[in-house]
Amino acid sequence: MAQLRRMHIAFLALIIPLLLGAGAENNLERIPIIKDEVYQRSKFQFVSVSQNDEVAIGFSNGVVNIYNTNGEFIYGYQFPATGASVYCLLFNEDGTIGYCVLRSEILRIYSREGLFQSEMNLHGRKDFDEIVKTTSIDSKGVEYHKKRNVIMKTYPDGTEEVFYKLYIPTKDILVIVALTPVCIYYLVLHGKKILLSSKNKNKQQ
């Protein structure tokens, strides 16, 4: 009986992800629009900018929030959470958007209303990486990029400004708190060694 139960659990472990994956594919035909911003606690995936300076920030749960350059929420999309890294959201000149999941190497094209239009296989497209690199800069030359736990705006003159504060998981905070005393101890100990070394050199002179 116990062996049969283990076989049943193993079967469910194999079939459930497949069923969820199939559901995710079906849900990709029409993407819900998010009208009200909800602060995201999921892992950051990407940031990209449209020709009209709309800034899209994507998360691992499939949410893509879109802001103006002042950081004010405009709207968002709720793509299915696939469990794979989301590569990018491209704003096309014809008004459509392109959404790419890295594992599938498929770029899916949608209308701004979230309706599926077409798809493109990116396998072997070496130029696609270069295209993606250009999507993080707005019309004024301001670059949007992740730096530690924030999305930064870097202006052409080199000055920086925080655009969006990302969620820090509790476990990361605990690690920081745990390591802080160790870092302080190291700095104090190392500082004392430097001070003693400097005094010894002065005495020898």
XYZ file of N, CA and C in Angstrom:
615
model
N 0.834 -1.215 0.000
C 0.000 0.000 0.000
C 0.869 1.267 0.000
N 1.924 1.235 0.815
C 2.806 2.397 0.886
C 3.504 2.641 -0.442
N 3.897 1.520 -1.126
C 4.566 1.662 -2.413
C 3.605 2.232 -3.459
N 2.346 1.787 -3.414
C 1.339 2.290 -4.344
C 1.101 3.779 -4.136
N 1.104 4.206 -2.867
C 0.920 5.621 -2.555
C 2.072 6.456 -3.090
N 3.306 5.928 -2.954
C 4.470 6.654 -3.464
C 4.413 6.791 -4.982
N 3.948 5.704 -5.655
C 3.816 5.752 -7.107
C 2.772 6.784 -7.528
N 1.686 6.879 -6.731
C 0.619 7.837 -7.028
C 1.141 9.269 -6.883
N 1.911 9.511 -5.823
C 2.480 10.847 -5.584
C 3.461 11.204 -6.693
N 4.281 10.232 -7.111
C 5.242 10.482 -8.184
C 4.529 10.813 -9.487
N 3.422 10.099 -9.751
C 2.647 10.366 -10.967
C 2.082 11.778 -10.956
N 1.536 12.195 -9.804
C 0.988 13.545 -9.692
C 2.074 14.596 -9.867
N 3.255 14.313 -9.324
C 4.368 15.262 -9.440
C 4.769 15.465 -10.896
N 4.587 14.423 -11.725
C 4.928 14.539 -13.135
C 3.828 15.201 -13.955
N 2.576 14.854 -13.665
C 1.471 15.287 -14.514
C 0.980 16.690 -14.212
N 1.051 17.123 -12.937
C 0.518 18.445 -12.575
C 1.254 19.572 -13.282
N 2.616 19.591 -13.307
C 3.304 20.661 -14.047
C 2.934 20.691 -15.527
N 2.706 19.491 -16.114
C 2.319 19.447 -17.524
C 0.950 20.060 -17.738
N 0.038 19.769 -16.813
C -1.305 20.334 -16.915
C -1.273 21.845 -16.730
N -0.471 22.294 -15.774
C -0.359 23.736 -15.542
C 0.284 24.423 -16.744
N 1.263 23.777 -17.336
C 1.913 24.351 -18.511
C 0.946 24.471 -19.668
N 0.077 23.464 -19.844
C -0.902 23.515 -20.919
C -1.888 24.638 -20.691
N -2.254 24.833 -19.423
C -3.175 25.921 -19.092
C -2.562 27.265 -19.368
N -1.250 27.366 -19.090
C -0.555 28.636 -19.337
C -0.552 28.962 -20.818
N -0.361 27.929 -21.672
C -0.348 28.163 -23.111
C -1.710 28.664 -23.585
N -2.786 28.050 -23.048
C -4.129 28.469 -23.450
C -4.410 29.894 -23.014
N -3.918 30.259 -21.834
C -4.157 31.595 -21.315
C -3.386 32.661 -22.076
N -2.418 32.246 -22.876
C -1.620 33.207 -23.635
C -2.387 33.805 -24.811
N -3.573 33.297 -25.101
C -4.367 33.828 -26.209
C -4.939 35.204 -25.887
N -5.241 35.454 -24.628
C -5.775 36.757 -24.217
C -5.194 37.100 -22.850
N -4.507 38.202 -22.775
C -3.814 38.599 -21.556
C -4.636 39.662 -20.815
N -4.990 39.399 -19.555
C -5.752 40.391 -18.779
C -4.977 41.691 -18.567
N -5.712 42.790 -18.588
C -5.134 44.108 -18.331
C -5.269 44.429 -16.844
N -4.183 44.934 -16.246
C -4.203 45.347 -14.841
C -4.467 46.843 -14.782
N -5.517 47.232 -14.076
C -5.888 48.648 -14.015
C -5.384 49.343 -12.761
N -5.196 48.577 -11.693
C -4.737 49.154 -10.420
C -3.416 48.518 -10.011
N -2.480 49.341 -9.631
C -1.159 48.835 -9.264
C -1.200 48.085 -7.939
N -0.523 46.945 -7.922
C -0.286 46.174 -6.703
C 1.224 45.983 -6.590
N 1.801 46.403 -5.480
C 3.247 46.284 -5.310
C 3.663 44.816 -5.410
N 4.650 44.540 -6.233
C 5.038 43.171 -6.521
C 6.125 42.661 -5.575
N 5.884 41.456 -5.043
C 6.857 40.803 -4.175
C 7.577 39.667 -4.898
N 7.346 39.571 -6.208
C 7.990 38.532 -7.003
C 9.346 39.010 -7.519
N 10.124 38.062 -8.014
C 11.474 38.362 -8.483
C 11.442 39.219 -9.746
N 12.305 40.220 -9.780
C 12.440 41.091 -10.949
C 12.965 40.291 -12.137
N 12.417 40.604 -13.343
C 12.831 39.912 -14.560
C 13.463 40.847 -15.600
N 12.824 41.984 -15.862
C 13.351 42.861 -16.903
C 12.772 44.260 -16.773
N 13.389 45.198 -17.454
C 12.849 46.545 -17.612
C 13.056 46.946 -19.070
N 12.024 47.521 -19.690
C 12.141 47.977 -21.084
C 11.316 49.245 -21.266
N 11.661 50.010 -22.284
C 11.049 51.322 -22.500
C 10.481 51.399 -23.917
N 9.280 51.993 -24.033
C 8.645 52.124 -25.343
C 9.111 53.388 -26.060
N 8.687 53.531 -27.321
C 9.014 54.737 -28.096
C 8.352 55.968 -27.501
N 7.283 55.757 -26.725
C 6.578 56.865 -26.066
C 6.998 57.027 -24.607
N 8.146 56.435 -24.264
C 8.710 56.540 -22.913
C 7.824 55.915 -21.843
N 7.181 54.803 -22.181
C 6.492 53.996 -21.173
C 7.497 52.978 -20.659
N 7.620 52.873 -19.346
C 8.626 51.994 -18.742
C 7.947 50.741 -18.212
N 8.298 49.596 -18.781
C 7.707 48.315 -18.371
C 8.660 47.575 -17.445
N 8.142 47.112 -16.309
C 8.923 46.311 -15.366
C 8.237 44.961 -15.229
N 8.973 43.888 -15.540
C 8.410 42.542 -15.514
C 8.859 41.754 -14.294
N 7.980 40.874 -13.815
C 8.257 40.063 -12.623
C 8.030 38.584 -12.915
N 8.564 37.724 -12.058
C 8.530 36.280 -12.299
C 7.129 35.677 -12.210
N 6.179 36.377 -11.623
C 4.804 35.873 -11.552
C 3.986 36.224 -12.794
N 4.642 36.767 -13.806
C 3.960 37.094 -15.053
C 3.416 38.508 -15.124
N 3.492 39.258 -14.039
C 2.996 40.632 -14.031
C 3.992 41.559 -14.723
N 3.469 42.422 -15.591
C 4.276 43.473 -16.205
C 3.583 44.798 -15.914
N 4.201 45.619 -15.088
C 3.652 46.939 -14.764
C 4.279 47.988 -15.676
N 3.457 48.925 -16.127
C 3.937 49.962 -17.034
C 3.739 51.330 -16.391
N 4.815 52.126 -16.383
C 4.845 53.429 -15.721
C 5.249 54.509 -16.713
N 4.943 55.760 -16.348
C 5.532 56.867 -17.104
C 6.912 57.151 -16.517
N 7.643 58.089 -17.097
C 9.021 58.336 -16.664
C 9.110 58.978 -15.276
N 7.962 59.410 -14.737
C 7.929 59.939 -13.369
C 7.661 58.845 -12.346
N 7.509 57.600 -12.826
C 7.262 56.483 -11.924
C 5.803 56.302 -11.565
N 4.894 56.946 -12.301
C 3.466 56.818 -12.033
C 2.886 55.646 -12.824
N 2.138 54.784 -12.142
C 1.566 53.596 -12.767
C 0.526 53.983 -13.815
N 0.605 53.350 -14.994
C -0.362 53.591 -16.067
C -1.320 52.411 -16.179
N -0.761 51.227 -16.427
C -1.539 49.991 -16.496
C -0.559 48.819 -16.472
N -1.069 47.620 -16.576
C -0.188 46.462 -16.582
C -0.812 45.278 -17.292
N -0.034 44.205 -17.402
C -0.508 42.957 -17.997
C -0.271 41.816 -17.015
N -1.167 40.829 -17.024
C -0.982 39.633 -16.210
C -0.761 38.437 -17.128
N 0.512 38.227 -17.483
C 0.860 37.047 -18.265
C 0.893 35.837 -17.343
N 0.705 34.631 -17.880
C 0.795 33.437 -17.034
C 2.191 33.278 -16.458
N 2.273 32.821 -15.221
C 3.567 32.527 -14.607
C 4.024 31.171 -15.122
N 5.076 31.156 -15.929
C 5.513 29.921 -16.582
C 6.578 29.167 -15.799
N 7.179 29.805 -14.808
C 8.268 29.179 -14.075
C 9.607 29.348 -14.770
N 9.614 30.030 -15.917
C 10.864 30.283 -16.650
C 11.123 31.780 -16.694
N 12.373 32.136 -16.934
C 12.733 33.547 -16.983
C 12.057 34.248 -18.158
N 11.454 35.402 -17.876
C 10.884 36.223 -18.929
C 11.997 37.105 -19.470
N 12.179 37.071 -20.762
C 13.319 37.739 -21.368
C 13.077 39.230 -21.542
N 11.897 39.585 -22.066
C 11.675 40.988 -22.346
C 10.228 41.255 -22.745
N 9.890 42.530 -22.759
C 8.656 43.005 -23.369
C 9.074 44.079 -24.361
N 8.791 43.855 -25.635
C 9.167 44.815 -26.667
C 7.955 45.639 -27.082
N 8.146 46.934 -27.217
C 7.101 47.817 -27.737
C 7.390 48.041 -29.215
N 6.533 47.520 -30.071
C 6.756 47.632 -31.510
C 6.181 48.928 -32.067
N 6.753 49.382 -33.165
C 6.342 50.656 -33.762
C 4.903 50.633 -34.280
N 4.379 49.429 -34.596
C 3.004 49.338 -35.097
C 1.962 49.318 -33.977
N 2.420 49.536 -32.717
C 1.489 49.585 -31.595
C 1.299 48.273 -30.876
N 1.900 47.209 -31.378
C 1.795 45.914 -30.706
C 2.924 45.765 -29.686
N 2.841 44.707 -28.879
C 3.903 44.393 -27.920
C 4.371 42.966 -28.158
N 5.642 42.715 -27.871
C 6.204 41.381 -28.000
C 6.658 40.877 -26.651
N 6.251 39.659 -26.304
C 6.551 39.082 -24.993
C 7.317 37.781 -25.215
N 8.478 37.659 -24.596
C 9.328 36.500 -24.838
C 9.693 35.797 -23.539
N 9.467 34.474 -23.501
C 9.929 33.624 -22.409
C 11.199 32.935 -22.884
N 12.274 33.095 -22.129
C 13.602 32.663 -22.567
C 13.647 31.176 -22.900
N 12.980 30.360 -22.089
C 13.054 28.907 -22.286
C 12.444 28.473 -23.615
N 11.362 29.126 -24.019
C 10.660 28.717 -25.236
C 11.276 29.291 -26.514
N 12.030 30.395 -26.385
C 12.601 31.093 -27.538
C 11.523 31.517 -28.528
N 10.336 31.774 -28.015
C 9.217 32.216 -28.846
C 8.851 33.644 -28.453
N 8.794 34.531 -29.433
C 8.330 35.899 -29.207
C 6.869 35.960 -29.621
N 5.984 36.224 -28.659
C 4.549 36.297 -28.947
C 4.131 37.766 -29.077
N 3.405 38.054 -30.128
C 2.980 39.418 -30.418
C 1.524 39.600 -29.991
N 1.259 40.702 -29.257
C -0.086 41.008 -28.770
C -0.450 42.441 -29.129
N -1.754 42.677 -29.194
C -2.222 44.057 -29.292
C -2.076 44.695 -27.921
N -2.189 46.001 -27.844
C -2.100 46.688 -26.551
C -3.251 46.283 -25.632
N -4.320 45.736 -26.223
C -5.470 45.266 -25.436
C -5.263 43.849 -24.912
N -4.109 43.251 -25.218
C -3.790 41.927 -24.708
C -4.245 40.774 -25.574
N -4.628 41.030 -26.824
C -5.091 39.977 -27.729
C -3.925 39.417 -28.545
N -3.824 38.094 -28.590
C -2.748 37.432 -29.323
C -2.855 37.725 -30.818
N -1.709 38.053 -31.440
C -1.676 38.361 -32.866
C -0.903 37.306 -33.660
N 0.314 37.044 -33.250
C 1.164 36.098 -33.972
C 2.342 35.725 -33.084
N 3.234 34.877 -33.607
C 4.435 34.527 -32.854
C 5.609 34.320 -33.798
N 6.798 34.451 -33.227
C 8.029 34.351 -34.015
C 9.021 33.468 -33.266
N 9.627 32.524 -33.976
C 10.649 31.656 -33.389
C 11.988 32.387 -33.395
N 12.596 32.549 -32.221
C 13.840 33.317 -32.106
C 15.083 32.438 -32.144
N 14.906 31.133 -32.330
C 16.059 30.231 -32.319
C 17.050 30.625 -33.426
N 18.281 30.864 -33.017
C 19.310 31.241 -33.974
C 19.360 32.721 -34.307
N 18.455 33.522 -33.711
C 18.449 34.963 -33.979
C 19.476 35.647 -33.077
N 20.696 35.714 -33.503
C 21.760 36.300 -32.698
C 21.615 37.817 -32.547
N 20.875 38.432 -33.478
C 20.711 39.878 -33.419
C 19.676 40.309 -32.381
N 18.928 39.333 -31.854
C 17.851 39.689 -30.934
C 18.387 40.269 -29.632
N 19.512 39.742 -29.149
C 20.126 40.266 -27.921
C 20.473 41.740 -28.079
N 20.976 42.104 -29.256
C 21.346 43.500 -29.502
C 20.111 44.393 -29.537
N 19.015 43.858 -30.066
C 17.756 44.622 -30.094
C 17.269 44.885 -28.684
N 17.333 43.851 -27.840
C 16.855 43.967 -26.457
C 17.660 45.001 -25.680
N 18.969 45.074 -25.939
C 19.835 46.012 -25.214
C 19.437 47.472 -25.436
N 18.831 47.745 -26.585
C 18.456 49.130 -26.902
C 17.114 49.531 -26.308
N 16.404 48.575 -25.680
C 15.044 48.870 -25.195
C 15.016 49.449 -23.787
N 16.167 49.659 -23.174
C 16.193 50.172 -21.802
C 16.507 51.667 -21.738
N 16.488 52.337 -22.908
C 16.834 53.764 -22.969
C 15.656 54.546 -23.537
N 15.270 55.653 -22.857
C 14.131 56.431 -23.326
C 14.562 57.474 -24.371
N 13.605 58.292 -24.816
C 13.872 59.242 -25.905
C 14.839 60.349 -25.508
N 15.055 60.541 -24.207
C 15.971 61.579 -23.734
C 17.351 61.024 -23.387
N 17.554 59.741 -23.700
C 18.852 59.130 -23.433
C 19.020 58.624 -22.014
N 17.924 58.553 -21.249
C 17.983 58.062 -19.873
C 17.893 56.536 -19.890
N 18.824 55.882 -19.216
C 18.847 54.415 -19.180
C 18.214 53.910 -17.884
N 17.388 52.876 -18.006
C 16.730 52.245 -16.864
C 17.358 50.869 -16.665
N 17.845 50.611 -15.459
C 18.518 49.338 -15.221
C 18.452 48.968 -13.750
N 18.631 47.674 -13.479
C 18.606 47.179 -12.096
C 19.967 47.399 -11.455
N 19.946 47.920 -10.237
C 21.173 48.097 -9.463
C 20.853 47.714 -8.026
N 21.407 46.605 -7.599
C 21.083 46.021 -6.293
C 19.585 45.761 -6.214
N 18.891 46.423 -5.318
C 17.463 46.140 -5.134
C 16.567 47.278 -5.601
N 17.030 48.027 -6.593
C 16.224 49.121 -7.140
C 16.383 49.163 -8.660
N 15.421 49.822 -9.327
C 15.570 50.163 -10.733
C 16.055 51.608 -10.772
N 17.204 51.826 -11.399
C 17.806 53.145 -11.441
C 17.553 53.813 -12.785
N 17.511 55.145 -12.748
C 17.546 55.964 -13.959
C 18.929 56.591 -14.017
N 19.644 56.335 -15.098
C 20.958 56.949 -15.276
C 20.875 57.941 -16.423
N 21.100 59.209 -16.117
C 20.990 60.282 -17.105
C 22.261 60.360 -17.949
N 22.164 61.006 -19.114
C 23.338 61.111 -19.997
C 24.562 61.723 -19.324
N 24.357 62.607 -18.319
C 25.507 63.224 -17.643
C 26.082 62.346 -16.535
N 25.486 61.143 -16.341
C 26.011 60.206 -15.360
C 25.308 60.219 -14.019
N 24.466 61.225 -13.752
C 23.740 61.259 -12.486
C 22.685 60.157 -12.452
N 22.403 59.678 -11.251
C 21.464 58.564 -11.080
C 20.310 58.946 -10.156
N 19.203 58.259 -10.358
C 18.006 58.502 -9.556
C 17.235 57.186 -9.421
N 16.737 56.903 -8.219
C 15.950 55.680 -8.008
C 14.593 55.831 -8.686
N 14.253 54.854 -9.531
C 12.971 54.871 -10.239
C 11.944 53.966 -9.562
N 12.385 52.788 -9.111
C 11.461 51.811 -8.512
C 12.221 50.970 -7.493
N 11.643 50.811 -6.306
C 12.261 49.982 -5.270
C 11.695 48.569 -5.349
N 12.584 47.609 -5.578
C 12.177 46.215 -5.682
C 12.006 45.597 -4.301
N 11.203 44.559 -4.246
C 10.945 43.855 -2.989
C 12.173 43.047 -2.585
N 12.530 43.115 -1.316
C 13.635 42.325 -0.774
C 13.045 41.188 0.048
N 13.236 39.924 -0.352
C 12.698 38.803 0.413
C 13.222 38.790 1.840
N 12.410 38.282 2.750
C 12.776 38.248 4.171
C 14.084 37.525 4.396
N 14.310 36.423 3.652
C 15.541 35.646 3.853
C 16.782 36.477 3.512
N 16.646 37.354 2.506
C 17.779 38.216 2.147
C 18.065 39.235 3.242
N 16.976 39.762 3.840
C 17.134 40.716 4.938
C 17.821 40.042 6.120
N 17.439 38.785 6.405
C 18.034 38.043 7.522
C 19.518 37.799 7.282
N 19.871 37.512 6.034
C 21.276 37.294 5.702
C 22.074 38.575 5.920
N 21.507 39.700 5.493
C 22.177 40.995 5.669
C 22.369 41.308 7.148
N 21.292 41.078 7.925
C 21.350 41.334 9.372
C 22.387 40.434 10.031
N 22.429 39.164 9.608
C 23.368 38.212 10.201
C 24.814 38.555 9.870
N 25.055 39.057 8.665
C 26.427 39.351 8.227
C 26.943 40.706 8.706
N 26.025 41.599 9.079
C 26.445 42.941 9.496
C 27.436 42.927 10.666
N 27.156 42.195 11.775
C 28.136 42.153 12.885
C 29.492 41.606 12.437
N 29.480 40.602 11.547
C 30.723 40.011 11.058
C 31.529 41.055 10.286
N 30.836 41.811 9.436
C 31.509 42.861 8.647
C 32.090 43.941 9.553
N 31.307 44.332 10.569
C 31.776 45.352 11.508
C 33.016 44.865 12.250
N 32.973 43.601 12.722
C 34.102 43.011 13.434
C 35.343 42.988 12.544
N 35.159 42.601 11.283
C 36.272 42.535 10.344
C 36.879 43.921 10.113
N 35.998 44.909 9.936
C 36.477 46.273 9.685
C 37.244 46.816 10.892
N 36.727 46.546 12.098
C 37.389 47.015 13.323
C 38.746 46.334 13.479
N 38.772 45.000 13.284
C 40.010 44.234 13.424
C 41.035 44.664 12.378
N 40.559 44.811 11.143
C 41.461 45.211 10.061
C 41.969 46.634 10.290
N 41.104 47.495 10.805
C 41.498 48.872 11.091
C 42.565 48.941 12.168
N 42.430 48.088 13.181
C 43.429 48.056 14.255
C 44.787 47.606 13.728
N 44.753 46.609 12.837
C 46.019 46.108 12.268
C 46.710 47.194 11.456
N 45.929 47.934 10.679
C 46.489 49.024 9.876
C 47.076 50.102 10.786
N 46.363 50.416 11.891
C 46.824 51.438 12.829
C 48.113 51.022 13.512
N 48.196 49.744 13.965
C 49.402 49.238 14.623
C 50.574 49.214 13.652
N 50.288 48.812 12.401
C 51.346 48.770 11.389
C 51.893 50.163 11.120
N 50.994 51.152 11.097
C 51.406 52.532 10.859
C 52.254 53.046 12.015
N 51.881 52.704 13.268
C 52.650 53.137 14.448
C 54.035 52.526 14.454
N 54.119 51.232 14.082
C 55.422 50.550 14.060
C 56.354 51.181 13.028
N 55.796 51.554 11.889
C 56.602 52.194 10.849
C 57.137 53.530 11.313
N 56.268 54.276 12.049
C 56.681 55.591 12.560
C 57.813 55.439 13.584
N 57.732 54.383 14.428
C 58.765 54.166 15.437
C 60.094 53.821 14.779
N 60.035 52.996 13.732
C 61.252 52.578 13.034
C 61.940 53.759 12.350
N 61.115 54.749 11.910
C 61.682 55.926 11.283
C 62.313 56.843 12.317
